[in-house]
Amino acid sequence: MTEAPRPETGIRIPDDLSGITAEQYRASMRHYPSGVTIVTLNSPTGPVGFTATSFASLSLDPPLISFNIADTSSSLTALTAAQSVVIHFLGEHQRHLAQRFARTAAHRFSDPALWSALDTGEPVLHGTPLWLRTTVEQLIPIGDHTLVVGRVVKVHDDTEEEPPTAPLLYYKGRYYRPTPLADDVD
């Protein structure tokens, strides 16, 4: 089967994409805003957690999610052995937790006032407006990360509180809160 000719767009894509450096790629991804999540799990050595801005919804039926973890992460070994995790959607008031969980693992759970354990063992961070408990369905090594696919088995939703909690966003290496745009007028 022959490939159909592609229309000329004026955009030149090199045949060899190996010229893209990690720095170039990282810099380009900083221009894509994302919500901030923290993934927590229980391990034989205690609670484990890390930030993940790669969270995505995959499927409604069955309810599936995904996130990535770097192969260099100190949490990877515990995650690969875990049967379930909790994914916390951080509110704007939880920037301190995002910063805590983006740093050294030793201090992430050092303040017991910030979390408690579910009956199933996973740590839950207090004050999180929305969290999902998921079972780990697949671990897919890809590039320098592992893609985790999870099945949602519980949803905890306190987003109807007044005043509503805005989500925490990450963009260009900084934390933000969303602000609504004016409604379009036709």
Short mmCIF file of N, CA and C in Angstrom, two decimals:
data_model
loop_
_atom_site.label_atom_id
_atom_site.label_comp_id
_atom_site.label_asym_id
_atom_site.label_seq_id
_atom_site.Cartn_x
_atom_site.Cartn_y
_atom_site.Cartn_z
N MET A 1 0.84 -1.16 0.00
CA MET A 1 0.00 0.00 0.00
C MET A 1 0.89 1.23 0.00
N THR A 2 0.61 2.17 -0.87
CA THR A 2 1.42 3.39 -0.93
C THR A 2 0.80 4.46 -0.06
N GLU A 3 1.66 5.27 0.49
CA GLU A 3 1.22 6.34 1.36
C GLU A 3 0.71 7.51 0.53
N ALA A 4 -0.42 8.06 0.91
CA ALA A 4 -0.98 9.21 0.20
C ALA A 4 -0.08 10.41 0.40
N PRO A 5 0.08 11.24 -0.63
CA PRO A 5 0.92 12.43 -0.47
C PRO A 5 0.29 13.37 0.55
N ARG A 6 1.14 13.98 1.35
CA ARG A 6 0.67 14.91 2.37
C ARG A 6 0.65 16.32 1.80
N PRO A 7 -0.34 17.10 2.19
CA PRO A 7 -0.39 18.48 1.68
C PRO A 7 0.78 19.29 2.24
N GLU A 8 1.25 20.24 1.46
CA GLU A 8 2.36 21.11 1.89
C GLU A 8 1.83 22.11 2.92
N THR A 9 2.45 22.13 4.11
CA THR A 9 2.03 23.04 5.18
C THR A 9 3.02 24.15 5.42
N GLY A 10 4.21 24.01 4.86
CA GLY A 10 5.25 25.00 5.14
C GLY A 10 6.05 24.67 6.38
N ILE A 11 5.61 23.68 7.13
CA ILE A 11 6.32 23.27 8.35
C ILE A 11 7.25 22.13 7.98
N ARG A 12 8.51 22.29 8.29
CA ARG A 12 9.51 21.26 7.98
C ARG A 12 9.77 20.45 9.24
N ILE A 13 9.55 19.16 9.16
CA ILE A 13 9.84 18.26 10.27
C ILE A 13 11.06 17.46 9.87
N PRO A 14 12.13 17.54 10.66
CA PRO A 14 13.34 16.80 10.29
C PRO A 14 13.11 15.30 10.37
N ASP A 15 13.82 14.56 9.51
CA ASP A 15 13.73 13.10 9.53
C ASP A 15 14.29 12.53 10.82
N ASP A 16 15.31 13.17 11.36
CA ASP A 16 15.98 12.70 12.57
C ASP A 16 15.64 13.65 13.70
N LEU A 17 14.78 13.20 14.62
CA LEU A 17 14.35 14.04 15.73
C LEU A 17 15.30 14.00 16.92
N SER A 18 16.42 13.29 16.78
CA SER A 18 17.34 13.15 17.91
C SER A 18 18.02 14.46 18.26
N GLY A 19 17.85 15.49 17.45
CA GLY A 19 18.45 16.78 17.74
C GLY A 19 17.74 17.54 18.85
N ILE A 20 16.62 17.04 19.33
CA ILE A 20 15.89 17.70 20.41
C ILE A 20 16.58 17.35 21.73
N THR A 21 16.98 18.38 22.45
CA THR A 21 17.65 18.13 23.73
C THR A 21 16.62 18.04 24.85
N ALA A 22 17.03 17.44 25.95
CA ALA A 22 16.16 17.35 27.13
C ALA A 22 15.80 18.75 27.62
N GLU A 23 16.74 19.68 27.55
CA GLU A 23 16.49 21.05 27.99
C GLU A 23 15.43 21.72 27.12
N GLN A 24 15.52 21.51 25.79
CA GLN A 24 14.52 22.09 24.89
C GLN A 24 13.14 21.51 25.17
N TYR A 25 13.07 20.22 25.32
CA TYR A 25 11.80 19.57 25.57
C TYR A 25 11.20 20.04 26.90
N ARG A 26 12.01 20.06 27.95
CA ARG A 26 11.56 20.50 29.27
C ARG A 26 11.05 21.94 29.20
N ALA A 27 11.78 22.81 28.52
CA ALA A 27 11.37 24.21 28.40
C ALA A 27 10.04 24.33 27.67
N SER A 28 9.83 23.53 26.63
CA SER A 28 8.56 23.61 25.91
C SER A 28 7.40 23.13 26.77
N MET A 29 7.61 22.11 27.59
CA MET A 29 6.54 21.58 28.44
C MET A 29 6.16 22.54 29.57
N ARG A 30 7.05 23.44 29.92
CA ARG A 30 6.72 24.43 30.96
C ARG A 30 5.61 25.38 30.52
N HIS A 31 5.35 25.42 29.22
CA HIS A 31 4.31 26.30 28.69
C HIS A 31 2.94 25.64 28.71
N TYR A 32 2.86 24.41 29.20
CA TYR A 32 1.59 23.72 29.29
C TYR A 32 1.17 23.68 30.76
N PRO A 33 0.11 24.39 31.14
CA PRO A 33 -0.31 24.39 32.54
C PRO A 33 -0.96 23.06 32.93
N SER A 34 -0.83 22.71 34.18
CA SER A 34 -1.46 21.47 34.65
C SER A 34 -1.93 21.63 36.08
N GLY A 35 -2.90 20.82 36.44
CA GLY A 35 -3.31 20.74 37.82
C GLY A 35 -2.25 19.98 38.60
N VAL A 36 -2.21 20.20 39.90
CA VAL A 36 -1.20 19.55 40.74
C VAL A 36 -1.88 18.45 41.56
N THR A 37 -1.32 17.25 41.46
CA THR A 37 -1.80 16.14 42.27
C THR A 37 -0.65 15.60 43.11
N ILE A 38 -1.02 14.98 44.20
CA ILE A 38 -0.05 14.21 45.01
C ILE A 38 -0.57 12.79 45.06
N VAL A 39 0.30 11.86 44.76
CA VAL A 39 -0.02 10.43 44.82
C VAL A 39 0.56 9.89 46.12
N THR A 40 -0.27 9.20 46.90
CA THR A 40 0.21 8.58 48.14
C THR A 40 -0.11 7.09 48.13
N LEU A 41 0.71 6.35 48.87
CA LEU A 41 0.52 4.91 48.98
C LEU A 41 1.16 4.42 50.26
N ASN A 42 0.77 3.23 50.65
CA ASN A 42 1.37 2.60 51.83
C ASN A 42 2.40 1.58 51.36
N SER A 43 3.49 1.48 52.10
CA SER A 43 4.52 0.50 51.78
C SER A 43 4.96 -0.18 53.08
N PRO A 44 5.67 -1.28 52.99
CA PRO A 44 6.15 -1.94 54.21
C PRO A 44 7.04 -1.05 55.07
N THR A 45 7.68 -0.04 54.48
CA THR A 45 8.54 0.86 55.24
C THR A 45 7.85 2.14 55.68
N GLY A 46 6.55 2.26 55.37
CA GLY A 46 5.80 3.44 55.77
C GLY A 46 5.16 4.14 54.58
N PRO A 47 4.56 5.33 54.85
CA PRO A 47 3.87 6.03 53.77
C PRO A 47 4.84 6.58 52.73
N VAL A 48 4.38 6.62 51.49
CA VAL A 48 5.15 7.13 50.36
C VAL A 48 4.27 8.09 49.59
N GLY A 49 4.86 9.15 49.06
CA GLY A 49 4.08 10.09 48.27
C GLY A 49 4.97 10.94 47.38
N PHE A 50 4.37 11.50 46.32
CA PHE A 50 5.11 12.36 45.38
C PHE A 50 4.12 13.20 44.59
N THR A 51 4.58 14.33 44.08
CA THR A 51 3.74 15.16 43.22
C THR A 51 3.71 14.55 41.82
N ALA A 52 2.58 14.76 41.15
CA ALA A 52 2.43 14.29 39.77
C ALA A 52 1.58 15.30 39.01
N THR A 53 2.19 15.99 38.08
CA THR A 53 1.43 16.92 37.24
C THR A 53 1.02 16.25 35.93
N SER A 54 1.33 14.98 35.78
CA SER A 54 1.01 14.24 34.56
C SER A 54 -0.31 13.49 34.65
N PHE A 55 -1.13 13.79 35.64
CA PHE A 55 -2.40 13.09 35.84
C PHE A 55 -3.32 13.28 34.64
N ALA A 56 -4.04 12.22 34.27
CA ALA A 56 -5.04 12.31 33.20
C ALA A 56 -6.16 11.31 33.45
N SER A 57 -7.35 11.69 33.04
CA SER A 57 -8.49 10.77 33.01
C SER A 57 -8.40 9.98 31.71
N LEU A 58 -8.54 8.65 31.79
CA LEU A 58 -8.43 7.81 30.60
C LEU A 58 -9.76 7.28 30.10
N SER A 59 -10.63 6.86 31.00
CA SER A 59 -11.85 6.17 30.59
C SER A 59 -12.93 6.39 31.63
N LEU A 60 -14.17 6.51 31.14
CA LEU A 60 -15.31 6.63 32.04
C LEU A 60 -15.85 5.25 32.43
N ASP A 61 -15.82 4.31 31.49
CA ASP A 61 -16.35 2.98 31.74
C ASP A 61 -15.40 1.93 31.18
N PRO A 62 -14.55 1.34 32.02
CA PRO A 62 -14.44 1.53 33.47
C PRO A 62 -13.73 2.84 33.80
N PRO A 63 -13.89 3.33 35.03
CA PRO A 63 -13.23 4.59 35.40
C PRO A 63 -11.73 4.39 35.59
N LEU A 64 -10.96 4.88 34.62
CA LEU A 64 -9.51 4.71 34.64
C LEU A 64 -8.81 6.06 34.59
N ILE A 65 -7.67 6.13 35.27
CA ILE A 65 -6.82 7.33 35.28
C ILE A 65 -5.40 6.91 34.94
N SER A 66 -4.53 7.91 34.71
CA SER A 66 -3.11 7.62 34.53
C SER A 66 -2.27 8.74 35.10
N PHE A 67 -1.04 8.41 35.39
CA PHE A 67 -0.02 9.40 35.76
C PHE A 67 1.33 8.74 35.48
N ASN A 68 2.37 9.56 35.46
CA ASN A 68 3.73 9.06 35.21
C ASN A 68 4.59 9.24 36.45
N ILE A 69 5.61 8.41 36.55
CA ILE A 69 6.62 8.57 37.60
C ILE A 69 7.99 8.34 36.95
N ALA A 70 8.93 9.20 37.28
CA ALA A 70 10.28 9.10 36.70
C ALA A 70 10.99 7.85 37.21
N ASP A 71 11.79 7.27 36.33
CA ASP A 71 12.57 6.10 36.71
C ASP A 71 13.58 6.40 37.81
N THR A 72 13.91 7.67 38.00
CA THR A 72 14.86 8.08 39.04
C THR A 72 14.17 8.41 40.37
N SER A 73 12.85 8.34 40.42
CA SER A 73 12.11 8.70 41.63
C SER A 73 12.40 7.73 42.77
N SER A 74 12.56 8.29 43.96
CA SER A 74 12.76 7.45 45.15
C SER A 74 11.50 6.68 45.51
N SER A 75 10.35 7.03 44.92
CA SER A 75 9.08 6.37 45.20
C SER A 75 8.76 5.22 44.25
N LEU A 76 9.56 5.04 43.21
CA LEU A 76 9.23 4.06 42.17
C LEU A 76 9.16 2.63 42.69
N THR A 77 10.11 2.21 43.51
CA THR A 77 10.11 0.83 44.01
C THR A 77 8.85 0.54 44.81
N ALA A 78 8.47 1.46 45.69
CA ALA A 78 7.26 1.26 46.49
C ALA A 78 6.02 1.25 45.60
N LEU A 79 5.99 2.12 44.60
CA LEU A 79 4.84 2.18 43.71
C LEU A 79 4.67 0.89 42.92
N THR A 80 5.76 0.35 42.43
CA THR A 80 5.65 -0.88 41.63
C THR A 80 5.16 -2.06 42.46
N ALA A 81 5.30 -2.01 43.77
CA ALA A 81 4.83 -3.07 44.65
C ALA A 81 3.42 -2.80 45.19
N ALA A 82 2.92 -1.58 45.00
CA ALA A 82 1.62 -1.18 45.57
C ALA A 82 0.46 -1.77 44.78
N GLN A 83 -0.59 -2.09 45.51
CA GLN A 83 -1.83 -2.54 44.86
C GLN A 83 -2.80 -1.40 44.66
N SER A 84 -2.63 -0.31 45.44
CA SER A 84 -3.54 0.82 45.34
C SER A 84 -2.82 2.10 45.75
N VAL A 85 -3.37 3.22 45.28
CA VAL A 85 -2.84 4.55 45.60
C VAL A 85 -4.01 5.51 45.80
N VAL A 86 -3.70 6.66 46.40
CA VAL A 86 -4.68 7.74 46.51
C VAL A 86 -4.10 8.93 45.76
N ILE A 87 -4.92 9.51 44.90
CA ILE A 87 -4.52 10.68 44.12
C ILE A 87 -5.29 11.88 44.66
N HIS A 88 -4.55 12.87 45.16
CA HIS A 88 -5.13 14.07 45.74
C HIS A 88 -5.07 15.21 44.73
N PHE A 89 -6.21 15.84 44.45
CA PHE A 89 -6.26 17.02 43.59
C PHE A 89 -6.11 18.22 44.51
N LEU A 90 -4.96 18.87 44.48
CA LEU A 90 -4.69 19.93 45.44
C LEU A 90 -5.48 21.20 45.14
N GLY A 91 -5.88 21.84 46.23
CA GLY A 91 -6.51 23.15 46.15
C GLY A 91 -5.43 24.23 46.27
N GLU A 92 -5.79 25.46 45.90
CA GLU A 92 -4.82 26.55 45.94
C GLU A 92 -4.23 26.77 47.33
N HIS A 93 -4.95 26.39 48.37
CA HIS A 93 -4.48 26.55 49.75
C HIS A 93 -3.43 25.49 50.13
N GLN A 94 -3.11 24.56 49.22
CA GLN A 94 -2.20 23.47 49.55
C GLN A 94 -0.86 23.54 48.82
N ARG A 95 -0.45 24.73 48.44
CA ARG A 95 0.84 24.89 47.77
C ARG A 95 1.97 24.34 48.64
N HIS A 96 1.87 24.53 49.95
CA HIS A 96 2.91 24.02 50.85
C HIS A 96 3.06 22.50 50.74
N LEU A 97 1.95 21.79 50.50
CA LEU A 97 2.05 20.34 50.33
C LEU A 97 2.70 19.99 48.99
N ALA A 98 2.37 20.72 47.94
CA ALA A 98 3.01 20.48 46.64
C ALA A 98 4.51 20.66 46.76
N GLN A 99 4.93 21.70 47.45
CA GLN A 99 6.36 21.95 47.62
C GLN A 99 7.01 20.88 48.50
N ARG A 100 6.33 20.46 49.55
CA ARG A 100 6.85 19.43 50.45
C ARG A 100 7.05 18.11 49.71
N PHE A 101 6.07 17.71 48.89
CA PHE A 101 6.12 16.42 48.22
C PHE A 101 6.96 16.44 46.95
N ALA A 102 7.39 17.61 46.52
CA ALA A 102 8.28 17.71 45.37
C ALA A 102 9.74 17.62 45.80
N ARG A 103 9.98 17.62 47.11
CA ARG A 103 11.36 17.58 47.63
C ARG A 103 11.70 16.22 48.20
N THR A 104 12.69 16.20 49.06
CA THR A 104 13.22 14.97 49.65
C THR A 104 12.15 14.15 50.35
N ALA A 105 12.18 12.86 50.10
CA ALA A 105 11.17 11.94 50.63
C ALA A 105 11.12 11.90 52.15
N ALA A 106 12.24 12.13 52.81
CA ALA A 106 12.31 11.99 54.27
C ALA A 106 11.35 12.91 55.02
N HIS A 107 11.01 14.06 54.45
CA HIS A 107 10.18 15.03 55.17
C HIS A 107 8.72 15.05 54.73
N ARG A 108 8.36 14.25 53.76
CA ARG A 108 7.01 14.33 53.20
C ARG A 108 5.92 14.00 54.22
N PHE A 109 6.15 13.00 55.06
CA PHE A 109 5.15 12.58 56.05
C PHE A 109 5.61 12.85 57.48
N SER A 110 6.59 13.74 57.64
CA SER A 110 7.15 13.98 58.98
C SER A 110 6.19 14.71 59.91
N ASP A 111 5.19 15.39 59.39
CA ASP A 111 4.21 16.09 60.24
C ASP A 111 2.91 15.29 60.25
N PRO A 112 2.65 14.54 61.34
CA PRO A 112 1.46 13.70 61.39
C PRO A 112 0.15 14.49 61.39
N ALA A 113 0.20 15.79 61.62
CA ALA A 113 -1.02 16.61 61.59
C ALA A 113 -1.52 16.84 60.17
N LEU A 114 -0.70 16.53 59.17
CA LEU A 114 -1.07 16.78 57.78
C LEU A 114 -1.80 15.62 57.12
N TRP A 115 -1.82 14.44 57.75
CA TRP A 115 -2.38 13.27 57.08
C TRP A 115 -2.87 12.23 58.07
N SER A 116 -3.67 11.31 57.57
CA SER A 116 -4.09 10.13 58.32
C SER A 116 -4.23 8.99 57.32
N ALA A 117 -4.33 7.77 57.82
CA ALA A 117 -4.41 6.60 56.94
C ALA A 117 -5.85 6.13 56.79
N LEU A 118 -6.19 5.72 55.58
CA LEU A 118 -7.48 5.07 55.35
C LEU A 118 -7.46 3.69 56.00
N ASP A 119 -8.62 3.07 56.12
CA ASP A 119 -8.68 1.69 56.63
C ASP A 119 -7.88 0.74 55.75
N THR A 120 -7.73 1.09 54.47
CA THR A 120 -6.97 0.26 53.52
C THR A 120 -5.47 0.55 53.57
N GLY A 121 -5.06 1.54 54.39
CA GLY A 121 -3.64 1.80 54.62
C GLY A 121 -3.05 3.00 53.92
N GLU A 122 -3.67 3.47 52.84
CA GLU A 122 -3.09 4.60 52.10
C GLU A 122 -3.21 5.89 52.90
N PRO A 123 -2.17 6.74 52.85
CA PRO A 123 -2.25 8.05 53.50
C PRO A 123 -3.18 8.98 52.73
N VAL A 124 -3.97 9.78 53.47
CA VAL A 124 -4.83 10.80 52.89
C VAL A 124 -4.42 12.13 53.50
N LEU A 125 -4.19 13.12 52.65
CA LEU A 125 -3.77 14.44 53.09
C LEU A 125 -4.99 15.26 53.50
N HIS A 126 -4.96 15.80 54.71
CA HIS A 126 -6.09 16.58 55.24
C HIS A 126 -6.32 17.85 54.43
N GLY A 127 -7.59 18.20 54.27
CA GLY A 127 -7.94 19.44 53.59
C GLY A 127 -7.94 19.37 52.08
N THR A 128 -7.75 18.17 51.53
CA THR A 128 -7.76 18.03 50.08
C THR A 128 -9.20 17.98 49.59
N PRO A 129 -9.59 18.91 48.68
CA PRO A 129 -10.98 18.98 48.28
C PRO A 129 -11.49 17.75 47.50
N LEU A 130 -10.58 17.08 46.79
CA LEU A 130 -11.00 15.92 45.99
C LEU A 130 -9.87 14.91 45.97
N TRP A 131 -10.19 13.65 46.27
CA TRP A 131 -9.20 12.59 46.11
C TRP A 131 -9.86 11.33 45.59
N LEU A 132 -9.04 10.53 44.91
CA LEU A 132 -9.49 9.27 44.32
C LEU A 132 -8.63 8.14 44.88
N ARG A 133 -9.28 7.07 45.30
CA ARG A 133 -8.54 5.85 45.63
C ARG A 133 -8.61 4.98 44.40
N THR A 134 -7.46 4.50 43.95
CA THR A 134 -7.42 3.69 42.74
C THR A 134 -6.60 2.43 42.97
N THR A 135 -7.00 1.37 42.30
CA THR A 135 -6.17 0.17 42.28
C THR A 135 -5.22 0.30 41.09
N VAL A 136 -4.03 -0.21 41.26
CA VAL A 136 -3.03 -0.16 40.19
C VAL A 136 -3.35 -1.29 39.21
N GLU A 137 -3.70 -0.92 37.98
CA GLU A 137 -4.07 -1.90 36.97
C GLU A 137 -2.91 -2.26 36.05
N GLN A 138 -2.10 -1.25 35.66
CA GLN A 138 -0.98 -1.51 34.77
C GLN A 138 0.17 -0.57 35.08
N LEU A 139 1.37 -1.08 34.93
CA LEU A 139 2.60 -0.29 35.00
C LEU A 139 3.30 -0.50 33.66
N ILE A 140 3.51 0.58 32.93
CA ILE A 140 4.06 0.48 31.58
C ILE A 140 5.35 1.28 31.51
N PRO A 141 6.51 0.61 31.46
CA PRO A 141 7.77 1.35 31.29
C PRO A 141 7.77 2.01 29.91
N ILE A 142 8.05 3.32 29.89
CA ILE A 142 8.07 4.03 28.62
C ILE A 142 9.04 5.20 28.74
N GLY A 143 10.04 5.23 27.86
CA GLY A 143 11.06 6.27 27.94
C GLY A 143 11.76 6.21 29.28
N ASP A 144 11.92 7.37 29.91
CA ASP A 144 12.56 7.42 31.22
C ASP A 144 11.55 7.51 32.37
N HIS A 145 10.32 7.08 32.10
CA HIS A 145 9.25 7.09 33.09
C HIS A 145 8.51 5.75 33.08
N THR A 146 7.64 5.59 34.06
CA THR A 146 6.69 4.48 34.08
C THR A 146 5.30 5.10 34.07
N LEU A 147 4.47 4.66 33.14
CA LEU A 147 3.08 5.09 33.04
C LEU A 147 2.26 4.18 33.94
N VAL A 148 1.50 4.78 34.83
CA VAL A 148 0.66 4.02 35.76
C VAL A 148 -0.79 4.20 35.33
N VAL A 149 -1.50 3.10 35.17
CA VAL A 149 -2.93 3.12 34.88
C VAL A 149 -3.64 2.59 36.12
N GLY A 150 -4.59 3.37 36.62
CA GLY A 150 -5.33 2.98 37.82
C GLY A 150 -6.83 2.97 37.58
N ARG A 151 -7.51 2.06 38.31
CA ARG A 151 -8.97 1.99 38.27
C ARG A 151 -9.52 2.69 39.52
N VAL A 152 -10.38 3.66 39.32
CA VAL A 152 -10.94 4.41 40.44
C VAL A 152 -11.95 3.54 41.17
N VAL A 153 -11.74 3.37 42.50
CA VAL A 153 -12.65 2.55 43.31
C VAL A 153 -13.35 3.38 44.39
N LYS A 154 -12.87 4.62 44.60
CA LYS A 154 -13.54 5.51 45.56
C LYS A 154 -13.26 6.95 45.16
N VAL A 155 -14.29 7.79 45.28
CA VAL A 155 -14.16 9.23 45.04
C VAL A 155 -14.57 9.95 46.31
N HIS A 156 -13.70 10.80 46.82
CA HIS A 156 -14.02 11.67 47.96
C HIS A 156 -14.10 13.08 47.40
N ASP A 157 -15.27 13.72 47.50
CA ASP A 157 -15.49 15.01 46.85
C ASP A 157 -16.08 16.02 47.83
N ASP A 158 -15.25 17.01 48.23
CA ASP A 158 -15.70 18.12 49.06
C ASP A 158 -15.66 19.43 48.27
N THR A 159 -15.86 19.36 46.96
CA THR A 159 -15.74 20.56 46.13
C THR A 159 -16.98 21.45 46.18
N GLU A 160 -18.04 21.01 46.84
CA GLU A 160 -19.25 21.83 46.93
C GLU A 160 -19.24 22.74 48.16
N GLU A 161 -18.12 22.75 48.89
CA GLU A 161 -18.01 23.60 50.07
C GLU A 161 -18.12 25.07 49.69
N GLU A 162 -18.54 25.89 50.62
CA GLU A 162 -18.58 27.34 50.40
C GLU A 162 -17.62 27.99 51.38
N PRO A 163 -16.75 28.88 50.96
CA PRO A 163 -16.53 29.22 49.56
C PRO A 163 -15.81 28.08 48.84
N PRO A 164 -16.02 27.97 47.53
CA PRO A 164 -15.38 26.87 46.80
C PRO A 164 -13.86 27.01 46.78
N THR A 165 -13.20 25.87 46.82
CA THR A 165 -11.74 25.85 46.77
C THR A 165 -11.28 25.79 45.32
N ALA A 166 -10.44 26.73 44.93
CA ALA A 166 -9.90 26.72 43.56
C ALA A 166 -8.77 25.70 43.48
N PRO A 167 -8.58 25.08 42.32
CA PRO A 167 -7.49 24.11 42.18
C PRO A 167 -6.14 24.81 42.12
N LEU A 168 -5.10 24.08 42.49
CA LEU A 168 -3.73 24.56 42.38
C LEU A 168 -3.20 24.18 41.01
N LEU A 169 -2.63 25.15 40.29
CA LEU A 169 -2.10 24.93 38.96
C LEU A 169 -0.59 25.15 38.95
N TYR A 170 0.09 24.51 38.00
CA TYR A 170 1.54 24.65 37.85
C TYR A 170 1.81 25.06 36.40
N TYR A 171 2.58 26.16 36.24
CA TYR A 171 2.83 26.71 34.91
C TYR A 171 4.15 27.48 34.94
N LYS A 172 5.03 27.16 34.00
CA LYS A 172 6.34 27.82 33.89
C LYS A 172 7.12 27.81 35.21
N GLY A 173 7.05 26.69 35.92
CA GLY A 173 7.83 26.53 37.14
C GLY A 173 7.28 27.25 38.35
N ARG A 174 6.02 27.73 38.28
CA ARG A 174 5.40 28.44 39.41
C ARG A 174 3.99 27.92 39.65
N TYR A 175 3.48 28.17 40.83
CA TYR A 175 2.11 27.78 41.19
C TYR A 175 1.17 28.94 40.92
N TYR A 176 -0.06 28.60 40.48
CA TYR A 176 -1.08 29.59 40.16
C TYR A 176 -2.44 29.12 40.65
N ARG A 177 -3.37 30.07 40.67
CA ARG A 177 -4.78 29.76 40.88
C ARG A 177 -5.51 30.22 39.63
N PRO A 178 -6.56 29.52 39.23
CA PRO A 178 -7.27 29.94 38.02
C PRO A 178 -8.14 31.16 38.30
N THR A 179 -8.30 31.97 37.32
CA THR A 179 -9.26 33.07 37.39
C THR A 179 -10.17 32.96 36.17
N PRO A 180 -11.46 33.11 36.36
CA PRO A 180 -12.37 32.95 35.22
C PRO A 180 -12.23 34.11 34.24
N LEU A 181 -12.44 33.78 32.98
CA LEU A 181 -12.48 34.80 31.94
C LEU A 181 -13.89 35.36 31.86
N ALA A 182 -14.01 36.57 31.37
CA ALA A 182 -15.33 37.16 31.20
C ALA A 182 -16.12 36.32 30.21
N ASP A 183 -17.41 36.21 30.44
CA ASP A 183 -18.26 35.47 29.50
C ASP A 183 -18.24 36.15 28.14
N ASP A 184 -18.25 35.33 27.10
CA ASP A 184 -18.31 35.88 25.75
C ASP A 184 -19.69 36.47 25.52
N VAL A 185 -19.74 37.58 24.84
CA VAL A 185 -21.00 38.23 24.50
C VAL A 185 -21.17 38.14 23.00
N ASP A 186 -22.28 37.57 22.56
CA ASP A 186 -22.55 37.46 21.12
C ASP A 186 -23.34 38.64 20.62
#
